[in-house]
DNA sequence: TAGTGGTCTAGACCACGTA
DNA sequence: ACGTGGTCTAGACCACTAG
């Protein structure tokens, strides 16, 4: 006889408890508002300590599957409303992920004084960096980027090479963990825009207006006009789980 | 002398540790890839037990602020690429949130056999529920909804009152915790579509094609044509934290 | 080998809600 | 009064990584 050491595929107790509960929810056996077994009950059911059970339930709560009320109990959460998710906010990344070749042409790049409206948007009378860049995929223009930037955020923004890196990705490096808003709508292009983008009148275009800010101030406002492949946005829809 | 009992605003130790770390990250003092103090070090720094420190770090890891490697250490995570979020996938909710009055007109509602392409999409030769609904806000049409639905998901879908509830919200009730994909692009409308929506030729429209499924099968495919207020989508941009 | 994170236990005290 | 979740401790054993 010989003793052989075997790697037992141990599944963490916490994960077992979480799977057990999520399983019942997604299977529809436990509906929204239903009471979930109490911590002390799950302890005996799984032979786990209270800490383990509690951490499993806390995790599921932060993911949006459960709601808990001190003194009352643990309940299956209401499914949160659906939301759609779009990645690839950076046109250069988007093109690369499709396997295309990106090129950019700088149409304008200057530091100038803001108009009254712009000064109000940025809550500042200081000069603004204004860039207009035409992005192309495999030689075909797909996005016209018109961007205003508070130079305070990127002091050397005038020196930046706009053709290889997008201003967007540079902002991400300098100022991660920010927030913003986005407005998407279909528009008709004017003659200048059509000329730059190389499309004929009547060709539908997508306008994306994006504002991003730090807790203190607006950093940048971008107006993106997209045509051809660029005018098509692909997103994912999700709900229920996940804290977003 | 009298002893007065005071409610001390105790901040949970775990939260203190989390705030401490997130603070250093968002302030830019700890950059991506930097090593974060080890659990045993934070224990002495905060006078906390290892469980408390560990749970704080695990929480921040699940939120995307940190990455951890067993045997190596805890590091500040790379900021994840930006993503934008759109709520209000339900046109009726969207209109209500604007304070508008919703009305709907059923243009088509039938159960019919699928075309070859549709059968392939649904991986089923069974009959499909096909509905076309025109949604209006304050009397003005803003969305033309063309929806195919696998009747298996909602057996009594033919009986549903489409004017007060959207099929979307009903699906949410019956089948929460699903996923889907969404494609958004600007389009030109044909004569029929313009007639229904009451817009003139050349008016830009937004097309949204949405597919949602359970782990097993596709439930529904919807093609939404949006004009006027409906053609404008407002979303939020976020990055850095949060596990999505 | 020393240090790291991953996991778990057994017990404790507290605040809260229900009855 | 009792059961619930919220929080924390002080230990323990393990697997992994690095020098």
PDB file of C-alpha atoms (C1' of nucleotides) in Angstrom, chain A residues 12-14 47-52 69-72, chain C residues 6-18:
ATOM      1  CA  UNK A  12     -14.031  27.753  -1.118  1.00  0.00           C
ATOM      2  CA  UNK A  13     -16.873  27.605   1.356  1.00  0.00           C
ATOM      3  CA  UNK A  14     -17.723  31.248   0.719  1.00  0.00           C
ATOM      4  CA  UNK A  47     -20.972  23.852   8.479  1.00  0.00           C
ATOM      5  CA  UNK A  48     -19.373  27.258   8.186  1.00  0.00           C
ATOM      6  CA  UNK A  49     -18.457  29.897  10.705  1.00  0.00           C
ATOM      7  CA  UNK A  50     -20.522  33.012  10.873  1.00  0.00           C
ATOM      8  CA  UNK A  51     -17.733  35.131   9.414  1.00  0.00           C
ATOM      9  CA  UNK A  52     -17.685  32.991   6.300  1.00  0.00           C
ATOM     10  CA  UNK A  69     -31.762  45.047   6.919  1.00  0.00           C
ATOM     11  CA  UNK A  70     -30.228  44.995  10.348  1.00  0.00           C
ATOM     12  CA  UNK A  71     -32.605  43.360  12.795  1.00  0.00           C
ATOM     13  CA  UNK A  72     -34.922  42.203  10.049  1.00  0.00           C
TER      14      UNK A  72
ATOM     15  C1'  DG C   6      -6.477  33.020   0.749  1.00  0.00           C
ATOM     16  C1'  DT C   7      -9.281  30.927   3.769  1.00  0.00           C
ATOM     17  C1'  DC C   8     -11.541  29.651   7.891  1.00  0.00           C
ATOM     18  C1'  DT C   9     -12.950  29.259  12.935  1.00  0.00           C
ATOM     19  C1'  DA C  10     -15.026  30.381  17.473  1.00  0.00           C
ATOM     20  C1'  DG C  11     -16.286  33.651  20.007  1.00  0.00           C
ATOM     21  C1'  DA C  12     -17.593  38.379  21.240  1.00  0.00           C
ATOM     22  C1'  DC C  13     -20.267  42.889  21.649  1.00  0.00           C
ATOM     23  C1'  DC C  14     -23.317  45.976  19.409  1.00  0.00           C
ATOM     24  C1'  DA C  15     -27.578  48.230  17.104  1.00  0.00           C
ATOM     25  C1'  DC C  16     -31.687  47.359  15.201  1.00  0.00           C
ATOM     26  C1'  DG C  17     -36.480  45.449  14.245  1.00  0.00           C
ATOM     27  C1'  DT C  18     -40.353  42.684  15.481  1.00  0.00           C
TER      28       DT C  18
END
